[in-house]
Coordinates of C-alpha atoms in Angstrom, one line a residue:
X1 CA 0.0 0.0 0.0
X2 CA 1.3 3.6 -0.8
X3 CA 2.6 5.7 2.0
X4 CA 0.4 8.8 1.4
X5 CA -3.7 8.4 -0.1
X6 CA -7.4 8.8 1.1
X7 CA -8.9 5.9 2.0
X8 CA -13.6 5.8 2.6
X9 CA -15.2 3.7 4.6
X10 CA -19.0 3.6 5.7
X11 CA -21.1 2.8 8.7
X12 CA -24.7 2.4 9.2
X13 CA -27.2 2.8 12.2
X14 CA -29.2 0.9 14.3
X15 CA -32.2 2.1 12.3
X16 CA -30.8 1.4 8.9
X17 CA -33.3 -1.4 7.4
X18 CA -30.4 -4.2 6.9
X19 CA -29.5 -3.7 10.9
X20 CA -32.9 -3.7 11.4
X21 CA -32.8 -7.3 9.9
X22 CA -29.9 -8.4 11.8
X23 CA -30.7 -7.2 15.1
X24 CA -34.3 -9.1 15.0
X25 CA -32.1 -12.3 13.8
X26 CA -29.5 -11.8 16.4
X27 CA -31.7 -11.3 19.1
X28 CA -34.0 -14.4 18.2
X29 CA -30.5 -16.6 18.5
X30 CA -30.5 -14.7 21.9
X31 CA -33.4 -16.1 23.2
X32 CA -32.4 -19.5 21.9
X33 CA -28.8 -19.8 23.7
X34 CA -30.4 -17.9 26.8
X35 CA -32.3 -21.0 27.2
X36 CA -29.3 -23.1 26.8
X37 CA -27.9 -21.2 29.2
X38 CA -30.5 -21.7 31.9
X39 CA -30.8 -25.6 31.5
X40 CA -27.2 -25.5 31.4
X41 CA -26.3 -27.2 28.1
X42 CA -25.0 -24.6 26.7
X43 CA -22.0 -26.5 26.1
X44 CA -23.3 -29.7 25.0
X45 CA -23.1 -30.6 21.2
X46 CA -25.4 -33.1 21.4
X47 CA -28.1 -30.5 21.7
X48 CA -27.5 -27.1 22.0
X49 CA -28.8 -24.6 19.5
X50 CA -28.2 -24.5 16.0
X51 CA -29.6 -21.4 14.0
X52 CA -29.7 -20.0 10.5
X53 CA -32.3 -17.0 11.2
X54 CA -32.9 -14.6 8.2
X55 CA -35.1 -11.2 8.7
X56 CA -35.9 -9.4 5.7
X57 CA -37.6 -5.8 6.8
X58 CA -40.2 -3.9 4.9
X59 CA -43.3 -1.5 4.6
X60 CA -45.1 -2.8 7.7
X61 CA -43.8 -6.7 7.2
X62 CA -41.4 -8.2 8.8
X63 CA -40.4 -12.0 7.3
X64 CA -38.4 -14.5 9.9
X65 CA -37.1 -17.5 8.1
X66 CA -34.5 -19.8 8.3
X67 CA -33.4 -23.8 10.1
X68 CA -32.1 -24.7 13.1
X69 CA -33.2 -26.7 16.3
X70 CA -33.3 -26.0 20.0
X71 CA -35.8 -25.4 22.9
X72 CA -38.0 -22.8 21.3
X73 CA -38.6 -25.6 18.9
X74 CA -41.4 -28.6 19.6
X75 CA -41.8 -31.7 17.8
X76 CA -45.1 -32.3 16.7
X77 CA -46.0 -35.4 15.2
X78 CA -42.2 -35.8 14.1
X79 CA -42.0 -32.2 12.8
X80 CA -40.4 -29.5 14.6
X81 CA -42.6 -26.7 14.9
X82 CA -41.0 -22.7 16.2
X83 CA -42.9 -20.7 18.9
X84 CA -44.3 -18.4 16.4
X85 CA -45.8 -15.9 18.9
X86 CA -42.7 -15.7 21.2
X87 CA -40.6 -15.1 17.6
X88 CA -43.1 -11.9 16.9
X89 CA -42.8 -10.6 20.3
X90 CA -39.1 -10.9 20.1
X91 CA -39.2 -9.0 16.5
X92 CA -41.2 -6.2 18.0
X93 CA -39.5 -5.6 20.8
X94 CA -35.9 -4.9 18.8
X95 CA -38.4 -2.7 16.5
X96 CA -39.5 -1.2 19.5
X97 CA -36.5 -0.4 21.3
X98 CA -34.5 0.9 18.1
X99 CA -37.7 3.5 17.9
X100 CA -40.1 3.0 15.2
X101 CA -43.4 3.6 16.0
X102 CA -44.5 5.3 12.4
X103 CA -47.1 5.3 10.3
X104 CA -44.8 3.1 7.4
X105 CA -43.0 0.5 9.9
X106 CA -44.0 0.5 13.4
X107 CA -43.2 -2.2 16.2
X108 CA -47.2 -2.4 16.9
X109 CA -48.3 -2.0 14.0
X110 CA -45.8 -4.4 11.4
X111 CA -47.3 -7.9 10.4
X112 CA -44.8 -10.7 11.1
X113 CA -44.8 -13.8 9.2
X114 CA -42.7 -16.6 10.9
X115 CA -41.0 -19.4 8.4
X116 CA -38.3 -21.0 10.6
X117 CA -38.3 -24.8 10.6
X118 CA -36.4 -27.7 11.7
X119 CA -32.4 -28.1 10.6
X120 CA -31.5 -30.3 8.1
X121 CA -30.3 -34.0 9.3
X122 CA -28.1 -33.9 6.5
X123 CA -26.2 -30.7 7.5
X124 CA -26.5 -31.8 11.7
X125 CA -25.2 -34.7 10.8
X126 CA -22.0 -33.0 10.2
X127 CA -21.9 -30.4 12.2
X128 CA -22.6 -32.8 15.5
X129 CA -19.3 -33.6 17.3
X130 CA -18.3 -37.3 17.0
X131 CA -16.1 -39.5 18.9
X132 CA -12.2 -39.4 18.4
X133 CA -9.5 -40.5 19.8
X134 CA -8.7 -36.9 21.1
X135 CA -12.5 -36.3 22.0
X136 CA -15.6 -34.9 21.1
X137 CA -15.1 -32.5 17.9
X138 CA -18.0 -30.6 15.8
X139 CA -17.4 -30.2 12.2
X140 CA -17.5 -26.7 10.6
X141 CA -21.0 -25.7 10.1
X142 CA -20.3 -24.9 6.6
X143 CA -17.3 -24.6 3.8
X144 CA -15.6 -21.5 3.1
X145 CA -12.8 -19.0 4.4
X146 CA -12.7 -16.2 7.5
X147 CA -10.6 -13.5 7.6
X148 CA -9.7 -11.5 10.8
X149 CA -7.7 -8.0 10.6
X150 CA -5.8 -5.9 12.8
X151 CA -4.0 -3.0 12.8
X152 CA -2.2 -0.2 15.4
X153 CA -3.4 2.9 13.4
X154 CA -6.1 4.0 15.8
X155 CA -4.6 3.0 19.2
X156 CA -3.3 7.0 19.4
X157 CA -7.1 7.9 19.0
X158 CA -8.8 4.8 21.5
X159 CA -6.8 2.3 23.4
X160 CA -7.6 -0.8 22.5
X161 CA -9.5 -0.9 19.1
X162 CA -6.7 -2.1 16.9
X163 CA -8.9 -0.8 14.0
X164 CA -8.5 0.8 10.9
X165 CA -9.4 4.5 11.4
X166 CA -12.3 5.1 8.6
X167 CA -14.2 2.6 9.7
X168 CA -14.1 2.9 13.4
X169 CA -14.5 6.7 13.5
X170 CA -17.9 5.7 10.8
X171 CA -19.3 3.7 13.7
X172 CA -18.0 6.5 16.0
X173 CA -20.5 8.8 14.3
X174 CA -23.7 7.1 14.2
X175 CA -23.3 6.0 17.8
X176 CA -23.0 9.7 19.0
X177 CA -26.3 10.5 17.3
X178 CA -28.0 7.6 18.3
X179 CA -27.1 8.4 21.8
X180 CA -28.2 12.1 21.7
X181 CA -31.7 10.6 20.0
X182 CA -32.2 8.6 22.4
X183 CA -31.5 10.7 25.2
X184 CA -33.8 13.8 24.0
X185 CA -30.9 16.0 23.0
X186 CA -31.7 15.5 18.8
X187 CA -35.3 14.3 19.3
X188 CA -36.5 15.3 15.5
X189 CA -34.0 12.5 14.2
X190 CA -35.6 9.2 13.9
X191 CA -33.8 5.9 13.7
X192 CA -32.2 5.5 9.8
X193 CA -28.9 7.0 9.4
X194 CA -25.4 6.4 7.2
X195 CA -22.1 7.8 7.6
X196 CA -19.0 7.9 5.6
X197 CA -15.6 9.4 6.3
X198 CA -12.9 9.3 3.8
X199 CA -9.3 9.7 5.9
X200 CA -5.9 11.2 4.8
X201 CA -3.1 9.0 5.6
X202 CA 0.2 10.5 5.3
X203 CA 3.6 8.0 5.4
X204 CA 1.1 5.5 6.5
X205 CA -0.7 6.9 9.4
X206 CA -4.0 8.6 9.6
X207 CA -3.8 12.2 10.2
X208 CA -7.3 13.7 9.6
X209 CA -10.7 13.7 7.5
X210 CA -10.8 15.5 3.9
X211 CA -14.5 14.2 3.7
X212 CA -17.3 13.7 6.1
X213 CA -21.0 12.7 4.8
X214 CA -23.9 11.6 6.6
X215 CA -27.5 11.1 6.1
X216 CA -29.9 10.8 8.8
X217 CA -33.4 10.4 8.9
X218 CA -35.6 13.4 10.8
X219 CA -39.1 14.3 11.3
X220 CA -40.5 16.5 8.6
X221 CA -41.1 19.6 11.0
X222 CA -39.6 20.9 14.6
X223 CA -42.0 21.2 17.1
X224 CA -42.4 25.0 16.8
X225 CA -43.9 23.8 12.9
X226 CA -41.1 24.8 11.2
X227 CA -40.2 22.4 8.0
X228 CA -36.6 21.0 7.8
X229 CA -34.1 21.5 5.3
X230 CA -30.3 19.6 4.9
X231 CA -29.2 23.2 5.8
X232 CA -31.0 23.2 9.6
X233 CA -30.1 19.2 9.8
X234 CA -26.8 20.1 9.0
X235 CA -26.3 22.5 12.1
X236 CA -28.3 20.4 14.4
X237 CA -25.3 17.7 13.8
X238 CA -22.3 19.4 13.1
X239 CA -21.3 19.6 16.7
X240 CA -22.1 16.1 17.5
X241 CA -20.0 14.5 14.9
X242 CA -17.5 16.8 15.5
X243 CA -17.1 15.7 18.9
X244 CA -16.9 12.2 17.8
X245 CA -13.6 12.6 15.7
X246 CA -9.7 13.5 17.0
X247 CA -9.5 17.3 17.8
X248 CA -8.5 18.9 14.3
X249 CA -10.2 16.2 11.7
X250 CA -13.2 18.1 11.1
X251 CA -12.8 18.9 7.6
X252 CA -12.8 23.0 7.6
X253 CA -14.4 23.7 4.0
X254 CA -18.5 23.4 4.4
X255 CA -18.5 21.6 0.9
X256 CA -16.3 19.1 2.6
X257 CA -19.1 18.0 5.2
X258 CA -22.6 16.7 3.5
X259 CA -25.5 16.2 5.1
X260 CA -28.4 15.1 3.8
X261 CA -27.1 15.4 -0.4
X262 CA -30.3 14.8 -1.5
X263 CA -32.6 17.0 0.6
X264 CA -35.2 15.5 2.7
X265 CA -35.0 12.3 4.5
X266 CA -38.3 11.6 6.5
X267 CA -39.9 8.6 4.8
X268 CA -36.6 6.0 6.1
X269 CA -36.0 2.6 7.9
X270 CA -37.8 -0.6 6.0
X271 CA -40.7 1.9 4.9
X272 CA -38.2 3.3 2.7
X273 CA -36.0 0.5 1.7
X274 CA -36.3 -2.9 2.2
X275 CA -34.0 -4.5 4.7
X276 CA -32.0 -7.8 4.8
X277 CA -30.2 -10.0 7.0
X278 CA -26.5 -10.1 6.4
X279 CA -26.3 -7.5 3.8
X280 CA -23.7 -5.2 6.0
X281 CA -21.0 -7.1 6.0
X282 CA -18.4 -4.6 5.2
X283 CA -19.7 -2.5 7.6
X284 CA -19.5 -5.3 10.1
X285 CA -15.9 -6.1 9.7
X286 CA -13.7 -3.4 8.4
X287 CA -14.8 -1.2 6.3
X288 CA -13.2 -2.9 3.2
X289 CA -9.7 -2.0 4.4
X290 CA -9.1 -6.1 4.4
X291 CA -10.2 -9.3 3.0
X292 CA -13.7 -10.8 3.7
X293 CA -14.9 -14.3 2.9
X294 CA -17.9 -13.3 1.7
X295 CA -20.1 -14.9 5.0
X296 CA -22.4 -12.6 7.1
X297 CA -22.4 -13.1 10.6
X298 CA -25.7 -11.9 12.2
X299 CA -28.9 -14.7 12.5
X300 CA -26.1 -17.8 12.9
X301 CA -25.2 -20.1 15.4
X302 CA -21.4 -20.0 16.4
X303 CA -21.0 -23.9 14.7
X304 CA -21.0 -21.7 11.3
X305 CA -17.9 -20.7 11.2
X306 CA -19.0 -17.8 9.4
X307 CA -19.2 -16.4 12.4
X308 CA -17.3 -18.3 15.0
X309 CA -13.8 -18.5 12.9
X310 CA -14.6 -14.7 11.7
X311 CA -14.1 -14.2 15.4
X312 CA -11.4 -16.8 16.1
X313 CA -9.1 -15.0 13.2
X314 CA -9.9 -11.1 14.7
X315 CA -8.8 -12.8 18.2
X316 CA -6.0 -13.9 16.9
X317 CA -4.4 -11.2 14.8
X318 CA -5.7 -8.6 17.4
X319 CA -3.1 -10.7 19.7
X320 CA -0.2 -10.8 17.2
X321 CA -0.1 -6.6 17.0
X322 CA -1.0 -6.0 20.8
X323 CA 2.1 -8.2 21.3
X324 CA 4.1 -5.6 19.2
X325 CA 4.8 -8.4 16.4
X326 CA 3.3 -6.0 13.7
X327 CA 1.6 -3.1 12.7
X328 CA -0.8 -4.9 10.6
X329 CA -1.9 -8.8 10.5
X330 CA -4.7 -10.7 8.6
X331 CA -5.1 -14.2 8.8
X332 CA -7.1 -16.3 6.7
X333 CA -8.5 -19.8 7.8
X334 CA -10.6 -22.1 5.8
X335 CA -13.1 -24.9 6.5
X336 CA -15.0 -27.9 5.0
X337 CA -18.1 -28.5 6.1
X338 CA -18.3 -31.1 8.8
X339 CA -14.0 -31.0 9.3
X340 CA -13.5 -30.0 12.6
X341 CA -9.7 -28.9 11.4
X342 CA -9.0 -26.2 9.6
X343 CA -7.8 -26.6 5.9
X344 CA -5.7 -23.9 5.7
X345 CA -4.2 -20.9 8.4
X346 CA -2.4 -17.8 6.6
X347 CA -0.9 -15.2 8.3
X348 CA 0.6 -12.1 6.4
X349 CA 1.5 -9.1 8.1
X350 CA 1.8 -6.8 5.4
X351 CA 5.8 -6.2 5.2
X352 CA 5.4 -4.7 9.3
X353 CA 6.2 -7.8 10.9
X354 CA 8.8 -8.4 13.3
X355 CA 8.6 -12.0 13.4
X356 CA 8.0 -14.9 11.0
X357 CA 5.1 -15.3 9.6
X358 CA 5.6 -19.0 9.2
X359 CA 6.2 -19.9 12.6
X360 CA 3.4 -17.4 13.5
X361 CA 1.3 -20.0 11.2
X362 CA 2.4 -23.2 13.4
X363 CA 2.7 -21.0 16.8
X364 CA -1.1 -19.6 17.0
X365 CA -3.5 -22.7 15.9
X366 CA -1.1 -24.5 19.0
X367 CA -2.0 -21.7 21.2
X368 CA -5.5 -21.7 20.1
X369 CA -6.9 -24.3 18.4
X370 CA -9.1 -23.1 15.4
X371 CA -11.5 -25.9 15.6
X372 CA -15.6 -25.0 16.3
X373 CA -15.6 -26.6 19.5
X374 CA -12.7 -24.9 21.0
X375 CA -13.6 -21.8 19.3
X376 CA -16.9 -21.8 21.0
X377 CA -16.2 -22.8 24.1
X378 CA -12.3 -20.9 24.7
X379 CA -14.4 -17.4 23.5
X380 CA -17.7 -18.6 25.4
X381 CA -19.8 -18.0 22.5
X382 CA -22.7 -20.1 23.1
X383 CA -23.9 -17.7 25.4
X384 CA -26.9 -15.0 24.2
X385 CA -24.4 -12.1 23.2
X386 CA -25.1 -11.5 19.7
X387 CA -27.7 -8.5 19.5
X388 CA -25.5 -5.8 20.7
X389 CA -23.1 -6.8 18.0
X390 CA -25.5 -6.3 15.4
X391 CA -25.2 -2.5 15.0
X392 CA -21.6 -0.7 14.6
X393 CA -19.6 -3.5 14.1
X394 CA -18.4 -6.4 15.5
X395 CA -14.8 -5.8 16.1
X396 CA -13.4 -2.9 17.5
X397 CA -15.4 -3.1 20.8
X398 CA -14.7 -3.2 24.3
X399 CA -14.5 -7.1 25.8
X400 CA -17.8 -7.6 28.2
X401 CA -18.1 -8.8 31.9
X402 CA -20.9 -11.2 30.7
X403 CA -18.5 -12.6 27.4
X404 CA -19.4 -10.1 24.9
X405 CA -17.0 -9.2 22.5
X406 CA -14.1 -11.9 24.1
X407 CA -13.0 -12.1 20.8
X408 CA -11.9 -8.7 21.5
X409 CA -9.1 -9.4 24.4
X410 CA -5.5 -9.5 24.3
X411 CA -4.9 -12.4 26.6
X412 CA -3.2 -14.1 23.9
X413 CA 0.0 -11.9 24.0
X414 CA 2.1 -13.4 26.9
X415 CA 1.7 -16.6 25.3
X416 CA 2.9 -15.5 22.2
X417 CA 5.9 -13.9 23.5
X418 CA 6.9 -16.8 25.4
X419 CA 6.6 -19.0 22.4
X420 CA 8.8 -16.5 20.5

């Protein structure tokens, strides 16, 4: 990569109809793995949860569909049948607490239409750990490949991300506003937002914005009647974003900060655009500053490796820059569906490292094995954790008392440096 260009990345909100999606699916995984968690078999292959939940979001209709099995399913007469009314009230009450109550998409109003049915024997078959000689293993939930990405560029602007800077100052945006919406401060914006910041890297270090956009959804008049325009959005914001970048990255030109580029924004959310599990993945990860498999995370069970190895990978190259063995790591695993092993481990460093990137391959999958059962039970990640991730990404966060986010420690790094 060159030492000096502008690089964009994106974020969305909590109200943005493909969160909307993913939120509703992660939170219906929730309230399958909190019951697992209660009856205490959380850990159990032989019968936890397994969950392939798809939302699709739009004009007063929400659409649940998807596989899996667990204890919000019943057999009936040899067919497993879903709690369909506990599934709606779960749907409504993310709708609910993200703040849509209009006339378009409301939490009371939306009709729900619940599809999920029983998991394929074929695919549980695989997936369902089997006796070997060095124990109980699952196979991967599915084929493909994970990336996970780290980098030190932001740890001058918040200790701890290991994130590339466009994306995580993105999130930093929306998260601000949400938080002043929801605590009365910007009470004429409603849920549906975007953000975009494009960041000037000089000899390979980000030093400040040249671009900020965002468009947020508002009501159509204040309170005292008076209709909105981008110009009066514009200055409601200004001061909230500002606040959530570095001191000096504003950009100072007006032209160079757009809100609202197309004028007005009221009709938003899944009344204005229909929403979709899964369809924010670049938003989820990094902001398109490294690979991606392709895999969306939100709606799955952590057997699918989608998710689980996505997590395993971030773990693990998070560890190999907190441990000061480069500025930048990606590693790539891969999977066969029902292989418990790996096929493949790659870890490039991007011409930063300070070790080899060889023995870095054999060092970390002996430190932590990269196989779905470890990987789920080392990160605790049968545990109901997901929701929160579903909004502003999934890396980049603080690690959780209750096991959110422990893909995001650094506990890995005195065992790396002892192995080195």
């Amino acid at each position: 990569m060159r030492a000096s260009y502008l690089f964009t990345s994106e974020s969305v909100s909590e109200g943005h109809p493909d969160k909307v999606s993913d939120q509703i699916s992660d939170a219906i995984l929730d309230a399958f793995l909190e019951k697992d968690v209660k009856l205490g078999i959380a850990d159990d292959s032989a019968v936890n949860t397994r969950l392939g939940c798809e939302t699709l979001c739009t004009t007063n209709k929400i659409v649940i569909a998807g596989e899996g099995r667990g204890q919000l399913f019943r057999d009936i007469h040899g067919v497993s049948v879903v709690d369909r009314e506990l599934i709606s009230e779960i749907a409504r009450g993310v709708v609910k607490d993200i703040g849509y109550d209009q006339n378009g998409f409301s939490y009371h109003g939306a009709d729900i239409e619940v599809l999920l049915h029983g998991q394929s024997p074929d695919i549980a078959m695989g997936v369902d750990a089997k006796k070997k000689k060095s124990g109980e293993e699952e196979g991967a939930g599915d084929q493909g490949m994970m990336f996970g990405y780290a980098c030190n560029e932001s740890e001058v602007y918040e200790k701890g991300s290991f994130m590339p800077a466009p994306i995580f100052f993105a999130h930093r945006i929306l998260k601000v506003l949400s938080d002043k919406r929801r605590n009365g401060q910007l009470f004429d914006l409603q849920p549906d937002a975007k953000s975009q910041v494009t960041v000037k890297y000089v000899d390979g270090k980000p030093v400040g914005c040249t671009k900020v956009v965002v468009s947020t959804q508002h009501n159509e008049k204040s309170r005292n009647g008076k209709k909105y325009s981008p110009g009066l959005i514009k200055e409601m914001i200004s001061t909230a974003v500002e606040s959530a970048l570095p001191k000096g990255w504003m950009p100072e030109k007006n032209s160079d900060f757009l809100v609202n580029p197309t004028g007005n924004f009221v009709v938003g959310g899944p009344d204005g655009d229909c929403g979709l599990t899964g369809r924010k993945i670049i938003v989820d990860t990094y902001g398109g500053y490294a690979p991606h498999g392709g895999g969306a995370f939100s709606g799955k069970d952590p057997t699918k490796v989608d998710r689980s190895a996505a997590y395993a990978a971030r773990y693990l190259a998070k560890n190999v820059v907190a441990a000061g063995f480069a500025n930048r790591c990606t590693i790539q695993v891969a999977y066969a569906i029902g292989v418990a092993d790996p096929m493949s481990v790659l870890v490039d460093t991007h011409g930063t490292g300070k070790v080899d990137e060889k023995k870095l391959e054999k060092v970390l999958p002996q430190l932590f094995r990269l196989t779905p059962t470890n990987i789920r039970r080392t990160l605790k990640l049968n545990r109901p954790i997901y929701r929160r991730t579903a909004s502003y990404g999934h890396f980049g966060r603080a690690p959780e008392k209750d096991g959110g986010f422990s893909w995001e420690k650094t506990d890995l790094v005195s065992a790396l440096k002892g192995a080195f």
